[in-house]
Coordinates of C-alpha atoms and ligand atoms in Angstrom, one line a residue:
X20 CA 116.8 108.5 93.5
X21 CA 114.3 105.5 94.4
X22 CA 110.7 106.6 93.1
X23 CA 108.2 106.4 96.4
X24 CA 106.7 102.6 96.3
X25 CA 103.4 102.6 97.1
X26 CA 101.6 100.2 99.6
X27 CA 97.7 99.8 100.1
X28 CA 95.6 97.6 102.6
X29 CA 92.7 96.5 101.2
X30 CA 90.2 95.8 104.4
X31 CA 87.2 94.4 102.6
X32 CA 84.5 93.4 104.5
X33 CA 86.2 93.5 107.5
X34 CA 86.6 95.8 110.7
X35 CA 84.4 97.8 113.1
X36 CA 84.9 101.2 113.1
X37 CA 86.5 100.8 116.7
X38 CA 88.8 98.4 115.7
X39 CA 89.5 100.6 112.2
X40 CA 90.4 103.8 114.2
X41 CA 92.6 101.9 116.9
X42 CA 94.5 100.4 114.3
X43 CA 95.3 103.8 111.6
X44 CA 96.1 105.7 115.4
X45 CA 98.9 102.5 116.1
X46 CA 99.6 102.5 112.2
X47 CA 100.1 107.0 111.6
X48 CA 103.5 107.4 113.1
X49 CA 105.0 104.4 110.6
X50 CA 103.2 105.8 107.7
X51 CA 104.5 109.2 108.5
X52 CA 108.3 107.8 108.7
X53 CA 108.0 105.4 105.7
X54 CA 109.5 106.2 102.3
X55 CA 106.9 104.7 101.2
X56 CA 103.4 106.0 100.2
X57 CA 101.2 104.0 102.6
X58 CA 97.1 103.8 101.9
X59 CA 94.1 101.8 103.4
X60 CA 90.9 101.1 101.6
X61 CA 88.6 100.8 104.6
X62 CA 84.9 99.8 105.0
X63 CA 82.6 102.7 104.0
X64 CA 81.2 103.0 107.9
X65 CA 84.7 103.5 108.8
X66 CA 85.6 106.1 106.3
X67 CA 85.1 109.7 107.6
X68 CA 86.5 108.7 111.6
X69 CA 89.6 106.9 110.3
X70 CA 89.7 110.0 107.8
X71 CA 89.4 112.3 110.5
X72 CA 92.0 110.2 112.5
X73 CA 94.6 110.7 109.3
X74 CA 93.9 113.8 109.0
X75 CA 97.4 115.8 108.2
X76 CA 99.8 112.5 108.2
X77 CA 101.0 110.6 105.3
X78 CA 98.5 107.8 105.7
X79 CA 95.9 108.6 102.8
X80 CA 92.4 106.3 103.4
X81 CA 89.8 105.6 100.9
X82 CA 87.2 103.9 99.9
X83 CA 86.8 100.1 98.2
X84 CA 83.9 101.0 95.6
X85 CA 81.5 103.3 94.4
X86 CA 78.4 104.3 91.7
X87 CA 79.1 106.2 89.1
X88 CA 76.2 107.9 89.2
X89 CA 76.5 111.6 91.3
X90 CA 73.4 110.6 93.2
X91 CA 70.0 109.2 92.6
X92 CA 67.7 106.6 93.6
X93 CA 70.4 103.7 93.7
X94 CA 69.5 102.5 97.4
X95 CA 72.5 100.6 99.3
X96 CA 74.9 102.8 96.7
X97 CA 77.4 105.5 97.5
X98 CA 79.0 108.1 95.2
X99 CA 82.2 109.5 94.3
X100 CA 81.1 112.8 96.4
X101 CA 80.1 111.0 99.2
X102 CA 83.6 109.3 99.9
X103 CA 85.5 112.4 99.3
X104 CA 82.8 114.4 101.8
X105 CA 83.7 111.5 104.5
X106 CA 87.3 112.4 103.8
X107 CA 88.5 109.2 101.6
X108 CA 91.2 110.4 98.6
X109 CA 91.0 107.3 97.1
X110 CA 88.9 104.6 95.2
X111 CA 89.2 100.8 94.2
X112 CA 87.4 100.1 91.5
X113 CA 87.2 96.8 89.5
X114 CA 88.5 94.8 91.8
X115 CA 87.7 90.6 91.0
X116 CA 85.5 90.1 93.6
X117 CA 83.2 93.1 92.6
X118 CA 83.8 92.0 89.0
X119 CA 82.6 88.1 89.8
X120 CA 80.3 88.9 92.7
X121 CA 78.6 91.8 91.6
X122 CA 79.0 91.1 88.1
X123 CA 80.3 94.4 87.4
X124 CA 81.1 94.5 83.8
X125 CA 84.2 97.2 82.3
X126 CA 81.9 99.4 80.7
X127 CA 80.3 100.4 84.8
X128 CA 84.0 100.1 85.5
X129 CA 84.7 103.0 83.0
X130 CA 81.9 105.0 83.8
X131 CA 82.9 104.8 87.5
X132 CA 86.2 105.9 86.9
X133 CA 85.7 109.1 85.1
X134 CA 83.2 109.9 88.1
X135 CA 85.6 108.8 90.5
X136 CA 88.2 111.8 88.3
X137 CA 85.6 114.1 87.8
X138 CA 85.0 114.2 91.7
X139 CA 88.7 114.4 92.6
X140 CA 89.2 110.7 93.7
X141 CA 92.2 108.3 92.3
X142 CA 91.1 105.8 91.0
X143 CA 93.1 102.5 91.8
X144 CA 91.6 100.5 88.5
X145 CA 91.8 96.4 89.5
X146 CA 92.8 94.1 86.7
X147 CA 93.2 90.2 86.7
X148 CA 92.5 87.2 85.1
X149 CA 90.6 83.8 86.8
X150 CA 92.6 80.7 87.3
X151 CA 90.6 79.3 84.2
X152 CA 92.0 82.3 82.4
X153 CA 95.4 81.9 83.6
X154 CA 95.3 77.9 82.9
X155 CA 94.3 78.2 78.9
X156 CA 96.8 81.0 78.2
X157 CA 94.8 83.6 77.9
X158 CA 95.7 86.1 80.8
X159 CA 97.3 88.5 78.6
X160 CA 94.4 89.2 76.3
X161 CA 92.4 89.2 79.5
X162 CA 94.0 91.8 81.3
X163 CA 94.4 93.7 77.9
X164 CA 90.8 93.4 77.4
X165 CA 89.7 94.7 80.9
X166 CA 92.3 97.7 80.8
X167 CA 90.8 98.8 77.5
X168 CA 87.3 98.9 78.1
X169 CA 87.4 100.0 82.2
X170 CA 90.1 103.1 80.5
X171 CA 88.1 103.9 77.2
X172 CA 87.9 107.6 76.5
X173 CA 90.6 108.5 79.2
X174 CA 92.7 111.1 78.5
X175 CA 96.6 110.8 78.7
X176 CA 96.6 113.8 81.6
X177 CA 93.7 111.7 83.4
X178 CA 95.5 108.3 83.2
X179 CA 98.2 110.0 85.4
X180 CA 96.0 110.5 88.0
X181 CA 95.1 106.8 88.8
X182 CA 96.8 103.8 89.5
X183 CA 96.7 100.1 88.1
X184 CA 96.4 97.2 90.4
X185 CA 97.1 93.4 89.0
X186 CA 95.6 90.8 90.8
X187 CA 95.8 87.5 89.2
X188 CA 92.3 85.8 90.6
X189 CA 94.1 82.5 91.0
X190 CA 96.3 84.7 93.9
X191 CA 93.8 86.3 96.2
X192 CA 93.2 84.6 99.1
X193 CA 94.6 81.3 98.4
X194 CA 98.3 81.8 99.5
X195 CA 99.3 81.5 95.8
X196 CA 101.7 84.4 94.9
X197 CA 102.3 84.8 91.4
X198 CA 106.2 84.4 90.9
X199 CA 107.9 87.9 91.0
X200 CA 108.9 86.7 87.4
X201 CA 105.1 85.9 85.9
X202 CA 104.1 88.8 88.1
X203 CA 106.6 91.2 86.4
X204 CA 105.9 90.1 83.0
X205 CA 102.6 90.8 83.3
X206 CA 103.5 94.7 84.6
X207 CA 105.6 94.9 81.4
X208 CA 102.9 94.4 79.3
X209 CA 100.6 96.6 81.5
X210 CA 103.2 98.9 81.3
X211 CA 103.0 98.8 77.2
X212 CA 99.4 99.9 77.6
X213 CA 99.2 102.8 80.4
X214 CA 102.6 104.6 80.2
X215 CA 104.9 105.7 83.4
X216 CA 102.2 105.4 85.8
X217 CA 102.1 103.2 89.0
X218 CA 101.2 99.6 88.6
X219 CA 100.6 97.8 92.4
X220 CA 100.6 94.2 92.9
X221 CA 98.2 92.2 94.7
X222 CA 97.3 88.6 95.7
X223 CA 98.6 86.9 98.6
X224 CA 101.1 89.7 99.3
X225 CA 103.2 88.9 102.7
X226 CA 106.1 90.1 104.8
X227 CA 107.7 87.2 103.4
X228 CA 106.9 87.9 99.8
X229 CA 106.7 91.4 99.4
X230 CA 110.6 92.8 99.2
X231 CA 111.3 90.6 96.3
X232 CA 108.2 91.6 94.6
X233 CA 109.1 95.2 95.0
X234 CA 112.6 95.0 93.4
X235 CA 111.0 94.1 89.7
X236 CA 111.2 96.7 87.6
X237 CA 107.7 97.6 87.0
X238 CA 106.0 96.8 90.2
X239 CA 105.4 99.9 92.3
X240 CA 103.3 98.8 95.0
X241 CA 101.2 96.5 96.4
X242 CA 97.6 96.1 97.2
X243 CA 97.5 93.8 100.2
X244 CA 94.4 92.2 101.5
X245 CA 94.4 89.2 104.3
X246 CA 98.3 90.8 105.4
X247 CA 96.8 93.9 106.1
X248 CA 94.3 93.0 108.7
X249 CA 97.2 92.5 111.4
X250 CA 98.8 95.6 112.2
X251 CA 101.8 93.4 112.4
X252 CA 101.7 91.6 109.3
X253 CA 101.1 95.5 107.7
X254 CA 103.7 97.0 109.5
X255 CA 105.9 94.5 108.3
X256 CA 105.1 94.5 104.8
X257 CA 105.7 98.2 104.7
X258 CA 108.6 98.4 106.8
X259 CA 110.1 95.7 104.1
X260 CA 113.5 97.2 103.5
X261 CA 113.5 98.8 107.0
X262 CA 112.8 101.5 104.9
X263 CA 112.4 104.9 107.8
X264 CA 113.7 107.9 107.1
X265 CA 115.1 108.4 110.3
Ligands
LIG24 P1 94.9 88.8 99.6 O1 96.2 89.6 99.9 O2 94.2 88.4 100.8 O3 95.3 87.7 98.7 O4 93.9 89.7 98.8 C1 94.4 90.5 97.8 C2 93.4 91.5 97.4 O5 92.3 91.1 96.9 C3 93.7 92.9 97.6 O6 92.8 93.7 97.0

């Protein structure tokens, strides 16, 4: 039996709520068919009506960051029981541009995710090294480093709950895929370090790109940003193996 691969758009900054609910109606009867498990991290205005609008299908929608606080005077913030009262299942947390951006450091990153657990949200925990990184050698210790101190004080039962994403810096946006073989080798070693859980790929994921990325052995999904703007660039990525079950 092939395990379920698991394939999440990552919206960022982008979409109305109009335009998010028109494309999850167009996008629920492919989720529902797909063998695959198919997510979208949406804007946070866009959460609880594209929530609403998955409501009872296979498409699961969530959020792209949080506080870890449960509430409190954080203004602009929004908290782990806020996204799962506007319906969202789901959290990214860590990803690089909140990381370089926002400067969040691994230690916020930890304490998010055990709010993000102790709410009932998955975690998706973002991982990846910079192009400087990846140039002087040191993306495994990187990546090593960054899963240690966003997972410190997990327990085994709680890693099972979230997922991993690597997304080599040097990969998002820039139409730079890491080869399937660097990006494997890098899911090996992630692998090493959290156990039987899923590890997604992301940066610069495409139709074109994403079957042979999917047939290493430790990459179990994808975290797709730019692709997953067009409905048809989405559909395609997660029809990749014309995978329907009927
Ligand atoms: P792109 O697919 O646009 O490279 O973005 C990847 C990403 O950051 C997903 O979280």
């Amino acid at each position: 039996m092939q395990t379920k691969k698991v394939i999440v758009g990552n919206w960022k900054m982008y979409k109305t709520i109009g335009e998010s609910v028109a494309f999850v109606e167009k996008l629920l009867p492919i989720a529902n068919r797909s063998t695959s498990q198919v997510m979208l991290a949406v804007p946070f205005t866009a959460l609880e009506r594209t929530a609403t609008a998955a409501r009872g299908s296979q498409l699961l929608i969530g959020a792209q960051n949080m506080h870890d606080a449960p509430e409190g005077a954080f203004t602009g913030e929004i908290s782990a029981k806020m996204i799962v009262d506007a319906g969202g299942r789901f959290v990214l947390l860590g990803h690089s541009e909140r990381r370089a951006l926002f400067h969040e450091s691994d230690d916020f990153i930890n304490r998010k995710v055990k709010s993000a657990l102790a709410a009932g949200l998955r975690p998706i925990l973002c991982v990846g090294e910079s192009l400087q990184e990846h140039e002087s050698g040191r993306s495994q210790a990187v990546v090593e480093a960054q899963l240690k101190g966003s997972l410190a004080g997990i327990s085994a039962d709680q890693l099972h709950q979230l997922m991993v994403a690597y997304e080599p810096v040097w990969a998002i946006g820039t139409g730079k895929t890491a080869t399937p073989a660097i990006a494997q080798a890098m899911h090996h070693q992630i692998r090493q370090q959290v156990g039987s859980i899923k590890i997604l790929y992301g940066g610069s994921v495409k139709p074109e790109n994403v079957k042979e990325l999917l047939e290493q052995q430790d990459i179990d999904g994808v975290l797709v940003g730019g692709a997953s703007l067009s409905l048809d660039s989405f559909v395609k990525i997660v029809d990749y193996r014309a995978n329907c079950k009927t």
